[in-house]
PDB file of C-alpha atoms and ligand atoms in Angstrom:
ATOM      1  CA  UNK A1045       1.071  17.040  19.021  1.00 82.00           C
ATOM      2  CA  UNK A1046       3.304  15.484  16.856  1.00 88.00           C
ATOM      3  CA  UNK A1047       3.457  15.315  12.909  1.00 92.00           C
ATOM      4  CA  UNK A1048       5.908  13.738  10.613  1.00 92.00           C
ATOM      5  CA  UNK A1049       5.273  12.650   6.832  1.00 95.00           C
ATOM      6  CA  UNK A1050       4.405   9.043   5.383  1.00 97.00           C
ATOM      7  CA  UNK A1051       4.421  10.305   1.542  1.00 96.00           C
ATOM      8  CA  UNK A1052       4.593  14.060   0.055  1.00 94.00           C
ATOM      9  CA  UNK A1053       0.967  14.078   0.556  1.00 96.00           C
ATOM     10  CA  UNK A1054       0.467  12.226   3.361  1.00 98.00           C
ATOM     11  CA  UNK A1055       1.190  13.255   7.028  1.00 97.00           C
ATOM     12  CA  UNK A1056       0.622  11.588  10.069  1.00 97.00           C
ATOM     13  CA  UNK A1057      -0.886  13.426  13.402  1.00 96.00           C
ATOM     14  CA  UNK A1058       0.146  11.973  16.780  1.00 95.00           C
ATOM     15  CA  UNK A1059      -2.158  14.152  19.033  1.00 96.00           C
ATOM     16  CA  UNK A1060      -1.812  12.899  23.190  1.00 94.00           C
ATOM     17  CA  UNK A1061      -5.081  14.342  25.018  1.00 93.00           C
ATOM     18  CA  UNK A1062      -4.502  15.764  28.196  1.00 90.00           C
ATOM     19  CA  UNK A1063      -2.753  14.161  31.038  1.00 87.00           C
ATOM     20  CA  UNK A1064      -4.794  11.395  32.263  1.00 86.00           C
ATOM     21  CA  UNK A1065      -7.224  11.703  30.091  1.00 87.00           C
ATOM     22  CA  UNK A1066      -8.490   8.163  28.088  1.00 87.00           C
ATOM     23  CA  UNK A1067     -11.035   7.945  25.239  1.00 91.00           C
ATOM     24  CA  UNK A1068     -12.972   4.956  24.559  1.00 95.00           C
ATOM     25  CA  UNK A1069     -13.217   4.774  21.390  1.00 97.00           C
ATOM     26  CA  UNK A1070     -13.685   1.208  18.754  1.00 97.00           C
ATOM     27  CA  UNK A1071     -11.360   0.563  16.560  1.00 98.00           C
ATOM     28  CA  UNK A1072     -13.021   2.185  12.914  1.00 98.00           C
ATOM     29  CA  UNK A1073     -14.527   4.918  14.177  1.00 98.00           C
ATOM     30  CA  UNK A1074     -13.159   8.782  13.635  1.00 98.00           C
ATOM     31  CA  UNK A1075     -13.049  12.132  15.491  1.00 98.00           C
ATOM     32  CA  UNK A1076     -13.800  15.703  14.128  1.00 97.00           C
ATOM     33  CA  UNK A1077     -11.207  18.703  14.555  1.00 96.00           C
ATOM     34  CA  UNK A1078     -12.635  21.948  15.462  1.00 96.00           C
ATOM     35  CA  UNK A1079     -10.924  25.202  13.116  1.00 93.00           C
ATOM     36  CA  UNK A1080     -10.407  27.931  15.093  1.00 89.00           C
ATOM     37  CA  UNK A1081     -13.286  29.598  12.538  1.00 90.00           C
ATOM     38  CA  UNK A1082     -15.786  26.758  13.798  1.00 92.00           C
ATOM     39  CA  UNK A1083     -15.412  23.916  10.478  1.00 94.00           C
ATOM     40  CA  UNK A1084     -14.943  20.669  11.463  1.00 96.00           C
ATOM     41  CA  UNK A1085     -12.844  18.203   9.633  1.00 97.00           C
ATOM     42  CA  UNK A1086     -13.267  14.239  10.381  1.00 97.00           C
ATOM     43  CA  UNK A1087     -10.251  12.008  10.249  1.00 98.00           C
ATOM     44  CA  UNK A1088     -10.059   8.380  11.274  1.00 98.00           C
ATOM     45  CA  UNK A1089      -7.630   7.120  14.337  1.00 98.00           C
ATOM     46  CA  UNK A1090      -5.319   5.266  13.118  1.00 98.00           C
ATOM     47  CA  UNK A1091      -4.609   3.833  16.347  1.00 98.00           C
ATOM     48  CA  UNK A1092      -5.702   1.133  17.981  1.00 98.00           C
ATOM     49  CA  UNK A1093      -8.569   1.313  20.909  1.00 97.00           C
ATOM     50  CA  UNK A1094      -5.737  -0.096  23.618  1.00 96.00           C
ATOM     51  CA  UNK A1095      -3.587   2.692  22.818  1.00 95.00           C
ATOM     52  CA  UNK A1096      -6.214   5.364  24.072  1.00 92.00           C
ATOM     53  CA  UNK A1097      -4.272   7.904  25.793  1.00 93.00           C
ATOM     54  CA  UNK A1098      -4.070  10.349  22.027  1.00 95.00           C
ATOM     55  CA  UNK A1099      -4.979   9.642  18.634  1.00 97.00           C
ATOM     56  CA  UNK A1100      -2.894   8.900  15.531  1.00 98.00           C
ATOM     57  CA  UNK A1101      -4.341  10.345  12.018  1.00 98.00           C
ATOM     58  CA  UNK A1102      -3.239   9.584   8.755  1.00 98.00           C
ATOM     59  CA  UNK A1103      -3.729  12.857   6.607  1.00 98.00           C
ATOM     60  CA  UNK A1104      -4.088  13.424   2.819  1.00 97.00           C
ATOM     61  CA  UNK A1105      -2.802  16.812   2.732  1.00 97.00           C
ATOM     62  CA  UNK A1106      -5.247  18.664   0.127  1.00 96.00           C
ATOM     63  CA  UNK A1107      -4.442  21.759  -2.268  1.00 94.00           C
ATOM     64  CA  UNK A1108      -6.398  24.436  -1.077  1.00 93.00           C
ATOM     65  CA  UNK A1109      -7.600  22.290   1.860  1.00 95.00           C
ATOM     66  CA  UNK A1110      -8.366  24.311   5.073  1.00 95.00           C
ATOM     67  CA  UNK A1111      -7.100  21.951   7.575  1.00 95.00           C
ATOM     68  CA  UNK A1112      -4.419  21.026   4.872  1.00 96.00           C
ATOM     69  CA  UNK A1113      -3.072  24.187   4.649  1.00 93.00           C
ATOM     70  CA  UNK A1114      -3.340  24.954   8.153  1.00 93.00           C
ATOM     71  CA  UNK A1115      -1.277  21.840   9.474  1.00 93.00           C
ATOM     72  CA  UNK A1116       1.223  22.912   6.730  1.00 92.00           C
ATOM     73  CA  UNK A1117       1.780  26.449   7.569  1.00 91.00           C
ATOM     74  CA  UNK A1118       0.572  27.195  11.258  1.00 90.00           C
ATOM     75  CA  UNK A1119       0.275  24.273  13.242  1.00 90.00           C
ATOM     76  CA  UNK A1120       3.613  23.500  15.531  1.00 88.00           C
ATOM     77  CA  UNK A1121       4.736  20.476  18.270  1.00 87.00           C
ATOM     78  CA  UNK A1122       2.954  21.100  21.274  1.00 85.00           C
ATOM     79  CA  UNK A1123       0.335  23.246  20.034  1.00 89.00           C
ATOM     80  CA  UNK A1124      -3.589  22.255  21.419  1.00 90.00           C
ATOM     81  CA  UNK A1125      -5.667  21.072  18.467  1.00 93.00           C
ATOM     82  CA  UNK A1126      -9.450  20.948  19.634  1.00 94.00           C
ATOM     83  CA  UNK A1127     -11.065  17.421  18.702  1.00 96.00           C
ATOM     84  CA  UNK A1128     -14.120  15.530  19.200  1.00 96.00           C
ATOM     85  CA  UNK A1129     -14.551  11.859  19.401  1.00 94.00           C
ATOM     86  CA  UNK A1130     -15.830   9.462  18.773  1.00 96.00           C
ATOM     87  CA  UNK A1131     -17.806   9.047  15.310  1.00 97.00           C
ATOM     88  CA  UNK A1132     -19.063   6.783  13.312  1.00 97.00           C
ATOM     89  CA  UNK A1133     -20.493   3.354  13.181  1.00 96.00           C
ATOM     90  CA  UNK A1134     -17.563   2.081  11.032  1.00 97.00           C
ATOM     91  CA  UNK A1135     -16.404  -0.938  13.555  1.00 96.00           C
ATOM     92  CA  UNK A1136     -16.064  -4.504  12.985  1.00 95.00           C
ATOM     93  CA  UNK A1137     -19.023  -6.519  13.623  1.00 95.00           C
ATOM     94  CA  UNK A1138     -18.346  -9.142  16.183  1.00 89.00           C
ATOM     95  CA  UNK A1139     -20.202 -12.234  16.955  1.00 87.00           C
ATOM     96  CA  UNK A1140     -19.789 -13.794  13.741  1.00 91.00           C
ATOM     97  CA  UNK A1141     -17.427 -16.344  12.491  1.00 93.00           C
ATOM     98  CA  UNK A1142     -17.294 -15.167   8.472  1.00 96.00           C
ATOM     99  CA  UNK A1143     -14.420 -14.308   6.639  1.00 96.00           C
ATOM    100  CA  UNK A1144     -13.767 -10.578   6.122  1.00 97.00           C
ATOM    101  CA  UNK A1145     -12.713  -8.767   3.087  1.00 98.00           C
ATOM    102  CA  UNK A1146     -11.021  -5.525   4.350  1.00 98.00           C
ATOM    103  CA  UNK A1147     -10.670  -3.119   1.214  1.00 97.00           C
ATOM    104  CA  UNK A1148      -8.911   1.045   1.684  1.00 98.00           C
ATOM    105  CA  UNK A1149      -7.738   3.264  -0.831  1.00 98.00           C
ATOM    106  CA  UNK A1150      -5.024   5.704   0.245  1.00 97.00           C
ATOM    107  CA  UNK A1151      -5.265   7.102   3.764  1.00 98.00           C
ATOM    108  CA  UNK A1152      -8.369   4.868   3.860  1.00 98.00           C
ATOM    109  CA  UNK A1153      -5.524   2.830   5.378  1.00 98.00           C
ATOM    110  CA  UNK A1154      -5.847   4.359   8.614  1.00 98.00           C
ATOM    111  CA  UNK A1155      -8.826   3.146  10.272  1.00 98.00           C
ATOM    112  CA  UNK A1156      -8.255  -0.441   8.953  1.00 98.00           C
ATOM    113  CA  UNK A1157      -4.693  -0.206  10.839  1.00 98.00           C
ATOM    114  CA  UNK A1158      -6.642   0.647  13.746  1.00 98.00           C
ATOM    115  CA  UNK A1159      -8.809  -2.668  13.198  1.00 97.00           C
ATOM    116  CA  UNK A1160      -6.115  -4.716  11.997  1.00 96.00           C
ATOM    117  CA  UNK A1161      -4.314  -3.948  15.328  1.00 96.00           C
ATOM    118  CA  UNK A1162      -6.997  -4.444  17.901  1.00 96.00           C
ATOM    119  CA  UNK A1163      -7.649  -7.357  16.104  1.00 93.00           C
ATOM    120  CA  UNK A1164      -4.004  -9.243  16.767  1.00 91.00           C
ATOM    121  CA  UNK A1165      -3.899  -7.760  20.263  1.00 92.00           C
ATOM    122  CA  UNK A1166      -6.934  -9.705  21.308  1.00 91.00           C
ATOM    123  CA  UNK A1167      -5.937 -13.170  19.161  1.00 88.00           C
ATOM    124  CA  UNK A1168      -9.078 -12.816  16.798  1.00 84.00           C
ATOM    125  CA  UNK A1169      -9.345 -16.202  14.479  1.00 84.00           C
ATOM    126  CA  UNK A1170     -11.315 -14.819  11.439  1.00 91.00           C
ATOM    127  CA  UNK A1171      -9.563 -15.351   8.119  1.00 94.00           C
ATOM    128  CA  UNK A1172      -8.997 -11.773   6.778  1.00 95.00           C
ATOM    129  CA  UNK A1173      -8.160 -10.719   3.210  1.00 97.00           C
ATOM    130  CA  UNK A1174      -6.718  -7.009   3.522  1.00 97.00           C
ATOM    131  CA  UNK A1175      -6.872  -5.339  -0.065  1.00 98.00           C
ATOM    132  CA  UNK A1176      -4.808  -1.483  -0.290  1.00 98.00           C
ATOM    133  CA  UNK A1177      -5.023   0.483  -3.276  1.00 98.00           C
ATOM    134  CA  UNK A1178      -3.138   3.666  -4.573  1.00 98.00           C
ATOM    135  CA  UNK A1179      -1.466   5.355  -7.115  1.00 97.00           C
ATOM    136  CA  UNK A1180       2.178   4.257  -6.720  1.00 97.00           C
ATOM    137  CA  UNK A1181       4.343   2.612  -4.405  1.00 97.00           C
ATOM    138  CA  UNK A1182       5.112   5.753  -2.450  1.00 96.00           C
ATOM    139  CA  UNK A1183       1.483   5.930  -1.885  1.00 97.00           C
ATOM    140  CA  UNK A1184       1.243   2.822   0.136  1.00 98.00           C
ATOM    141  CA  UNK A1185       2.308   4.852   2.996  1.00 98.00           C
ATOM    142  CA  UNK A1186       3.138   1.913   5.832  1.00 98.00           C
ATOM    143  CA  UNK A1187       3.762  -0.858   3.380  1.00 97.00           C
ATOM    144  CA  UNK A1188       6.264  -2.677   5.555  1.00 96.00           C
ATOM    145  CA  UNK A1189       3.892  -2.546   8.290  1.00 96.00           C
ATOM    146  CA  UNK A1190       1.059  -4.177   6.134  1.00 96.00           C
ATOM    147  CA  UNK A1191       3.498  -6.501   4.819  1.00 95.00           C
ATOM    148  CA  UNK A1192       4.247  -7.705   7.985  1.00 94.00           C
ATOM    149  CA  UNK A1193       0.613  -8.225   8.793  1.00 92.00           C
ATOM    150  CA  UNK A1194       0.209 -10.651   6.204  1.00 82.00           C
ATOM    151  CA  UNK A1195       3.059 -12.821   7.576  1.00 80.00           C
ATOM    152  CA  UNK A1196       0.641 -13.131  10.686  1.00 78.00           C
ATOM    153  CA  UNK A1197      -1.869 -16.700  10.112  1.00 70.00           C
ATOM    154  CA  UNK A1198      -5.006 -16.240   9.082  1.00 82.00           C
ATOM    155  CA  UNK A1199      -4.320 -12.415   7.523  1.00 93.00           C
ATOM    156  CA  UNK A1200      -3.781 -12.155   3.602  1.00 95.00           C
ATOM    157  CA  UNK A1201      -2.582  -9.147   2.756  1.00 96.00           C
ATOM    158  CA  UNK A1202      -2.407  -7.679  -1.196  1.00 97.00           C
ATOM    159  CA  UNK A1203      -1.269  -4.269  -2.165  1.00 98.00           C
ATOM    160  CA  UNK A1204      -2.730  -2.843  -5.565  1.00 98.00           C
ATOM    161  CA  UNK A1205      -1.377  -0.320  -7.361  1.00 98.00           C
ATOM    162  CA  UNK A1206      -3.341   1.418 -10.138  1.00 97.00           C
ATOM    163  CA  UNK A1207      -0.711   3.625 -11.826  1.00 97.00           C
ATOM    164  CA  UNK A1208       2.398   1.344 -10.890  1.00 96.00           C
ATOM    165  CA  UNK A1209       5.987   2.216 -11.799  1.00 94.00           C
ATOM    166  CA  UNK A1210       8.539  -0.558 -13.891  1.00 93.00           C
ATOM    167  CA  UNK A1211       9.691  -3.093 -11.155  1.00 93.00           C
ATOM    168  CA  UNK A1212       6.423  -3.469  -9.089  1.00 96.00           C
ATOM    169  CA  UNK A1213       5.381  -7.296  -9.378  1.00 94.00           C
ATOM    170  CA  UNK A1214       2.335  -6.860  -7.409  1.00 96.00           C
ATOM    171  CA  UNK A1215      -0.968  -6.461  -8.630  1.00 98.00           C
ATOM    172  CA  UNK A1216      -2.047  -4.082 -10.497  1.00 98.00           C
ATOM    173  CA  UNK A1217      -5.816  -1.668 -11.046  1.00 97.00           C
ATOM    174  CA  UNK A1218      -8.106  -0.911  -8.887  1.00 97.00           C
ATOM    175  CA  UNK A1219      -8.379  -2.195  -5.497  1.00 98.00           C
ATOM    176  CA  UNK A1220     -11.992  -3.416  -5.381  1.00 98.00           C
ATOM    177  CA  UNK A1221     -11.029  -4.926  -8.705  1.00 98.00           C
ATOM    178  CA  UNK A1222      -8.997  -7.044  -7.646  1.00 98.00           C
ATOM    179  CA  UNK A1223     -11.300  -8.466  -4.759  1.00 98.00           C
ATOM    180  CA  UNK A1224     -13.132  -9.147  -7.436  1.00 98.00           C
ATOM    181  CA  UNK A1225     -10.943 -11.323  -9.515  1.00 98.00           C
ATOM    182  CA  UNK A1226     -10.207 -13.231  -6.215  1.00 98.00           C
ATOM    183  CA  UNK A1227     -13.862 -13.798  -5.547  1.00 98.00           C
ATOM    184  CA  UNK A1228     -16.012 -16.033  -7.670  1.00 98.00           C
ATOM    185  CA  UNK A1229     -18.796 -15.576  -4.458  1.00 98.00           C
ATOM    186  CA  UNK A1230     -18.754 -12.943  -1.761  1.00 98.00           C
ATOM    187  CA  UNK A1231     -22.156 -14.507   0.040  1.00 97.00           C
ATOM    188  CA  UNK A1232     -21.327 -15.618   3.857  1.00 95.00           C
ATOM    189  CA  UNK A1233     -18.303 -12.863   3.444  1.00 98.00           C
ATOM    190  CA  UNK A1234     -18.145  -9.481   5.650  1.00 98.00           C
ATOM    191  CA  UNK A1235     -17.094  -6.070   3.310  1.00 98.00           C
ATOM    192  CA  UNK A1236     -14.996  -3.796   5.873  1.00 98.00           C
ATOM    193  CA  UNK A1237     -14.521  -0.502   2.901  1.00 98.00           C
ATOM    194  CA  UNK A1238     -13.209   2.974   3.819  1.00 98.00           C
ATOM    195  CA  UNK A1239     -11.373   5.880   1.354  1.00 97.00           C
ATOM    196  CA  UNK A1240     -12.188   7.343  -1.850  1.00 97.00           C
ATOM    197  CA  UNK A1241     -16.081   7.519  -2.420  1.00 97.00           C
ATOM    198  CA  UNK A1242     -15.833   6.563  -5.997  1.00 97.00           C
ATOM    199  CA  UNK A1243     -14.015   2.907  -4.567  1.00 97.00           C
ATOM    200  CA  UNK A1244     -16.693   2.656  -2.160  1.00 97.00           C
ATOM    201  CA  UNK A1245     -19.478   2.951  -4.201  1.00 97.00           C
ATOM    202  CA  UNK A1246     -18.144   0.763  -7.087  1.00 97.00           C
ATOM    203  CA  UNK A1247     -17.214  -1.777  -4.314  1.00 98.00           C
ATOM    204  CA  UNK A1248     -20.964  -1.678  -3.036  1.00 98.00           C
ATOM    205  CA  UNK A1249     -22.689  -2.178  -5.804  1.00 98.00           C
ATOM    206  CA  UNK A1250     -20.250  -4.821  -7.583  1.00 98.00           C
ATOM    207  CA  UNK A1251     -20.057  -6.896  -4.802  1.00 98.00           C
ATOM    208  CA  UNK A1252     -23.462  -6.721  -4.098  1.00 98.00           C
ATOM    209  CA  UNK A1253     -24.955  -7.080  -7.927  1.00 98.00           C
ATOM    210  CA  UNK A1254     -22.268  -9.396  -9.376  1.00 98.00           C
ATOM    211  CA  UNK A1255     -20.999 -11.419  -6.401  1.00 98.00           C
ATOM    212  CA  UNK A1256     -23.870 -11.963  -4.176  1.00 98.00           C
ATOM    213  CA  UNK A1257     -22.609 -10.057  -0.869  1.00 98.00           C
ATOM    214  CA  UNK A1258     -25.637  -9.436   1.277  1.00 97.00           C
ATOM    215  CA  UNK A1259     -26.270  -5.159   1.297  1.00 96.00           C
ATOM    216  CA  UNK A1260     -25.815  -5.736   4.812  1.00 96.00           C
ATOM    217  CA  UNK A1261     -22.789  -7.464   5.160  1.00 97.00           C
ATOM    218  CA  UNK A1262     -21.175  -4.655   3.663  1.00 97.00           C
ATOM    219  CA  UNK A1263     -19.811  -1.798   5.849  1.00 97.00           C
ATOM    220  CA  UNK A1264     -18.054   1.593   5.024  1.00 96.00           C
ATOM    221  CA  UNK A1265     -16.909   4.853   5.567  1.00 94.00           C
ATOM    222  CA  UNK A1266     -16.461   7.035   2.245  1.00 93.00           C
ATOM    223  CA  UNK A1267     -14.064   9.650   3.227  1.00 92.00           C
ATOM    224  CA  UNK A1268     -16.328  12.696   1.752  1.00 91.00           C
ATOM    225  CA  UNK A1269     -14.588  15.862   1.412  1.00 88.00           C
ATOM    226  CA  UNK A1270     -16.580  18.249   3.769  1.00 85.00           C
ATOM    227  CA  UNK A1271     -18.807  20.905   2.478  1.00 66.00           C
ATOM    228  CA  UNK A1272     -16.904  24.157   1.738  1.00 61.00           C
ATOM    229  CA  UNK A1273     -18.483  26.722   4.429  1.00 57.00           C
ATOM    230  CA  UNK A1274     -20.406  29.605   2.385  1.00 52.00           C
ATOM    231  CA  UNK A1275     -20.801  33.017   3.533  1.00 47.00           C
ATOM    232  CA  UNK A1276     -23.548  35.312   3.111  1.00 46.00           C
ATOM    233  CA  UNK A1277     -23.316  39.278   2.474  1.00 45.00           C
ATOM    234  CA  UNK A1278     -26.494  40.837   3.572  1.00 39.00           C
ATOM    235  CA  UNK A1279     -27.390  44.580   2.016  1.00 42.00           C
TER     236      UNK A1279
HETATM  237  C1  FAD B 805     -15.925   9.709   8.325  1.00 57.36           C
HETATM  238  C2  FAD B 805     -14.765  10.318   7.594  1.00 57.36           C
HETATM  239  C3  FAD B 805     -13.469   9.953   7.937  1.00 57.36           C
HETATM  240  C4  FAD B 805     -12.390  10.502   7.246  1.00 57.36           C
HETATM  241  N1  FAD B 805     -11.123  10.110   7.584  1.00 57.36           N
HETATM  242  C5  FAD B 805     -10.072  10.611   6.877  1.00 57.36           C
HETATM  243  C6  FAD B 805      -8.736  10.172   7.184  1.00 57.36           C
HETATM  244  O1  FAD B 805      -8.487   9.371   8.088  1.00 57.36           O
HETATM  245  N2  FAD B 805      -7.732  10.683   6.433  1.00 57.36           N
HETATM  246  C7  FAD B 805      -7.965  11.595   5.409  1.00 57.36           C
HETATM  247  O2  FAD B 805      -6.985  12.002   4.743  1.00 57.36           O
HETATM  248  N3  FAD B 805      -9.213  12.022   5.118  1.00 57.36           N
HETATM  249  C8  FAD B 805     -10.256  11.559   5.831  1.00 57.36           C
HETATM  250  N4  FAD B 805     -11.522  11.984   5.538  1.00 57.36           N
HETATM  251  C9  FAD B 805     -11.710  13.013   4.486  1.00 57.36           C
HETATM  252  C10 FAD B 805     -11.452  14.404   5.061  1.00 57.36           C
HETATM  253  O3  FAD B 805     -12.304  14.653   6.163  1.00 57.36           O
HETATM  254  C11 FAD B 805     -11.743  15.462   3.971  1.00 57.36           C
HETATM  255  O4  FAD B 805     -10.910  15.231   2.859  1.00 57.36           O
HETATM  256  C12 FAD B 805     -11.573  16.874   4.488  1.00 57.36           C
HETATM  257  O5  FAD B 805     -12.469  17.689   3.767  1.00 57.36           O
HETATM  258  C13 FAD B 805     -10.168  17.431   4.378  1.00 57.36           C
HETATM  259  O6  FAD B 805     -10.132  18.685   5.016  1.00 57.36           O
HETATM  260  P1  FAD B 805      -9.277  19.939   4.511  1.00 57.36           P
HETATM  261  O7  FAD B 805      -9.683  21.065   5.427  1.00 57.36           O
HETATM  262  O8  FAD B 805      -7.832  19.604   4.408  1.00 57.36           O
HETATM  263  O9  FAD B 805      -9.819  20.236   3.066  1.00 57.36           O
HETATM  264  P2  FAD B 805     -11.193  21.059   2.710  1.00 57.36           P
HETATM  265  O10 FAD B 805     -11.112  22.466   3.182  1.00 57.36           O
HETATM  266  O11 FAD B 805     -12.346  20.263   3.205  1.00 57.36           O
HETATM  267  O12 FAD B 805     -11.115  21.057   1.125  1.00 57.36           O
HETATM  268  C14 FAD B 805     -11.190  19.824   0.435  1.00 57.36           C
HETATM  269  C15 FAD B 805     -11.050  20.086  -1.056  1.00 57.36           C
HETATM  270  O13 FAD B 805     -12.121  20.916  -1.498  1.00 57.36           O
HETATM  271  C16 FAD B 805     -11.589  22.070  -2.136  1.00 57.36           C
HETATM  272  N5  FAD B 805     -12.392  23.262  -1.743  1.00 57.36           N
HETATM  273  C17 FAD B 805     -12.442  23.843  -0.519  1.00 57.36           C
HETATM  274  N6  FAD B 805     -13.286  24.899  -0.532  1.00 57.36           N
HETATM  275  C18 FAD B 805     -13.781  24.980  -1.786  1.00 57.36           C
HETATM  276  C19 FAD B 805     -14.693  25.851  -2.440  1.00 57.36           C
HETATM  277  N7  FAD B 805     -15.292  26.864  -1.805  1.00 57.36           N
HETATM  278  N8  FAD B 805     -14.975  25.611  -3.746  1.00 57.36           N
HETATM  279  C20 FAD B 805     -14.395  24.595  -4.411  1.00 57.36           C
HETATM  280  N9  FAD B 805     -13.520  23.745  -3.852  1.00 57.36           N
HETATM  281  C21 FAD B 805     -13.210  23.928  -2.556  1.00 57.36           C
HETATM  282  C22 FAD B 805     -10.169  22.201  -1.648  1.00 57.36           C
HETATM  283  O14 FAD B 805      -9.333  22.833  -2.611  1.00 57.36           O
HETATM  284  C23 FAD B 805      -9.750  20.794  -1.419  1.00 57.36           C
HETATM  285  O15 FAD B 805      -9.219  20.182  -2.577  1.00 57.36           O
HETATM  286  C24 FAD B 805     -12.617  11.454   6.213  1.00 57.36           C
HETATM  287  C25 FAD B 805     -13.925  11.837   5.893  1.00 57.36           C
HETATM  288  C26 FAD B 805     -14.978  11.276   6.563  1.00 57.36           C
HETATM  289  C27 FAD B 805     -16.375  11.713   6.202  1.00 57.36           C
END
């Protein structure tokens, strides 16, 4: 196990299962951490599917987070983190030829990375507008690495910053926003959404309602903080 940090609040996980071992896993999905007390935390791979000897997470570190504040103050390099994958149903949907809109705020990043990357390993030709959102510059964790994406053909890539410092010429608001301000039509599109709930849901129901995106062309994972654990006393 490995961590370094991407941002103040952001650090990234390199876990490497043990020797030998390979998980199948698509490129989307997520895995759950077991807490020593028996919580589970999910946390998208970051990696792509090739790369399946560990798993890389991106990880908003959370004030008075459990798994936070345990990765900050406990966990050390080679310690054994217990993990379960995979999750989800979060995956690109192959078989079909339409453009894709690929929209993450913060480390909503992560499992898109993992997409974007098993997508150029295996030469796929769909057009694909990648759309990042986040506070501030800082925030857009690997922007080098996305920029360089978008130097790739057939991959447009636009950061979005919502609370931007003076010198940023990008674009500016909020992510889904500014998909829609580049779309007059979403129909015959494919939605690929993951971070903040709030951003999903907005980007559901204004792509859907206002720019004619079929409900099932649209797929997501809102990155829901789990439910606090509550204890009971008994008398
Ligand atoms: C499918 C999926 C994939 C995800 N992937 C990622 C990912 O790749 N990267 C990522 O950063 N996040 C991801 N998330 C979100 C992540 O799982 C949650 O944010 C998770 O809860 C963080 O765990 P934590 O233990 O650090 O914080 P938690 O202990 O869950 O606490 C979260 C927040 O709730 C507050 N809180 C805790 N207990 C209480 C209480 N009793 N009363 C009031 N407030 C309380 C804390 O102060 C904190 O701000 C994903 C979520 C889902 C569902």
């Amino acid at each position: 196990m490995r961590i370094d940090f991407l941002a103040s609040d952001v650090a990234r996980l390199k876990l490497r299962f043990p020797a030998g071992e390979k998980v199948k896993f698509k490129a989307g999905q997520y895995l759950q951490v077991l807490l020593p007390d028996g919580q589970r935390r999910s946390f998208s791979m970051a990696n792509p599917p090739h790369q399946n000897d560990g798993a890389e997470l991106h990880i908003r570190m959370l004030e008075g987070g459990a798994f936070s504040h345990w990765l900050a103050h406990d966990l050390k390099v080679g310690d054994h983190l217990r993990v379960e994958l995979p999750h989800g149903d979060f995956h690109l949907r192959e078989g079909s030829t339409a453009p894709i809109v690929m929209l993450a705020s913060g480390t909503g990043f992560a499992p898109i990375k993992s997409m974007v990357e098993d997508g150029l390993r295996r030469g796929q030709a769909r057009e694909i507008a990648l759309y990042w959102g986040a506070r501030t510059e800082k925030d857009l964790y690997l922007l080098d690495l996305a920029r360089g994406w978008g130097e790739q053909a057939g991959l447009r890539f636009v950061p979005v910053l919502s609370e931007p410092e003076a010198g940023w010429s990008g674009r500016t608001g909020f992510v889904h926003q500014a998909v829609l301000q580049d779309h007059d039509s979403l129909a015959g599109h494919q939605v690929y959404a993951c971070g903040a709930p709030a951003m999903v849901s907005a980007a559901r129901s204004d792509f859907v309602e206002t720019r004619g995106l079929p409900p099932d062309a649209f797929f997501c994972d809102a990155f829901v903080v789990a439910q606090p654990r509550t204890s009971a006393l008994t008398d």
